[in-house]
Amino acid sequence: MNFIEEIIEKDLTEKKNDCRVHTRFPPEPNGYLHIGHAKSICLNFSLAEKYNGKCNLRFDDTNPVKEDVEYVDSIKEDITWLGFSWAAEYYASDYFEQLYQWAEQLIGEGLAYVDDQTQEEISQGRGVPTKPGIESPYRNRSIEENLDLFRRMRAGEFPDGSRVLRAKIGMSSPNMHMRDPIMYRILHADHHRTGNRWCIYPMYDYAHGQCDSIEGITHSICTLEFEIHRPLYDWFCEALHIHHPQQIEFARLNLSYTIMSKRKLMQLVKEKQVMGWDDPRMPTISGLRRRGFTPKSIRTFAETVGIAKRDNIIDVNLLEFCAREDLNKVALRTMAVLDPVKLIIDNYPTDQMEQMQATNNPEDPEAGTRQVPFSRELWIERADFREVADKKFYRLTVGGEVRLKYAYIITCTGVVKNEAGEITEIHAQYFPETRSGLSESNRKVKATIHWVSAAHTQTAEIRLFDRLFTVPEPDNDEEGKSFLDYINPDSLIVKNGYLEESLNLKTAAPYYQFERIGYFCIDKDATETHLVFNKTVSLKQ
Ligand code: ATP
Ligand code: MG
């Protein structure tokens, strides 16, 4: 049980909130979600499931300039793909009128005032945490004047930045967020939902707690950087005498070799360092989906990481481990040769073709079997052959033996080279009695290699990905460097591989294991005549 569950269970025993558990996931629709958000989604939705409660999806759309419906749509798609469904979909902008009325209420109680100072004067007045700040010269306006000015702010009489509404709390708290925080700013901007209906917008701190309150949220879970905002969250709920959800903070997820900020991910997209938000190298949920991660592997990862109270960095290998664990169970096996060299079996009849029986998934008998054509000329992996090999090399060598998976044991008799000295053909003999499945076929060899029949194959573009950054902490802005200085120039390598002929776009499975290589999935760029595969992860770390 993690510390959040402990809090919830204590609340349930004390019959707090009429024994309800209601969480929410509150993204700002200003970019695509990343694996850090996935962590928060899994946490909020799983708590609701575990305690028979509800979890809302609330778009925190109080920043009209940066927000867009494109992001709203992608966020919904990502949460659904992860396997969660929200009890209700809300927008902070749904509550703009209520928030405005509450602001008038606070003005009426002498708890808020309109400040005409510039942004700079306001932050100067706030001062430093060790000394009390200076009160604004506008702080003691009458309630009537404040109400009049605030109404005129709403009516659009003043230009952007000319005035703000501030809460009248005090100027001496050591917590700077409590020194007469700004509640509203003037912004003549088009909002993706409310259009030009509003030209004043609430600040995060004024909006968030009240939105939670309106929805009857019981536990408002957020990341540690909001801990210092909590007194303000509590202050507004108390001042307005409204339902008071409990804000609980946990450590945000950080991953090695990854950046996790929408703003920076947006920069990668805008500067075309990647193919888009869903580039398979991106830590976005859409990128991981395109890369071939299963929803389950991401949920397992989030659970395995657990809930911490202190910031730390999780090894990206853990995410890949979770992907392998799940893909091993669900991916269909197929043979693909990514770096091909020709293998000719000289004693195999020229015009013969046999169908070999291959297992689709040894972990799942229901996945069945398929027929793979075998013939005299095959493609095998260049790395599976060495002319001269040391004792540790168990695969094919001149004079040595290997098994061709699902087929025969062969022995290599020699090679043909081109003028540059590169091997162009490997010649071999096969032993008919060693065909897989025959009772005499239990002859031992040290290695089994994969292959595709040269006359029964198709080519495909295979995209191999490496980490997007060359250092474990690309976001650690040391020595004036930025994350852009650590981009790995070799993070994408494109190969032309040979695949089993039967693979096709129409009947393709969502996940494949290319035997002995790794897990792959079909990319959205694929067409019926040009297959494109993404490598998700290798078989082993
Ligand atoms: P970013 O800094 O990447 O833009 P954000 O916190 O501004 O992220 P929001 O859309 O405001 O993004 O976040 C929605 C929810 O997801 C918030 O509750 C936030 O705390 C949570 N969240 C964001 N990043 C992480 C993370 N790395 N780990 C866990 N939770 C996160
Ligand atoms: Mg945010």
Tab-separated table of C-alpha atoms in Angstrom, residues 16 100 222 233 268 293 405 426 527:
chain	number	residue	atom	x	y	z
A	16	LYS	CA	-14.825	11.491	5.342
A	100	TYR	CA	-15.922	35.009	-11.659
A	222	CYS	CA	-0.520	16.372	-8.104
A	233	TYR	CA	-5.353	25.897	-2.522
A	268	LEU	CA	11.926	19.036	-30.782
A	293	PHE	CA	4.648	-0.427	-26.678
A	405	LYS	CA	14.829	-22.854	-37.507
A	426	ILE	CA	27.545	-19.096	-48.506
A	527	THR	CA	1.386	0.961	-47.441
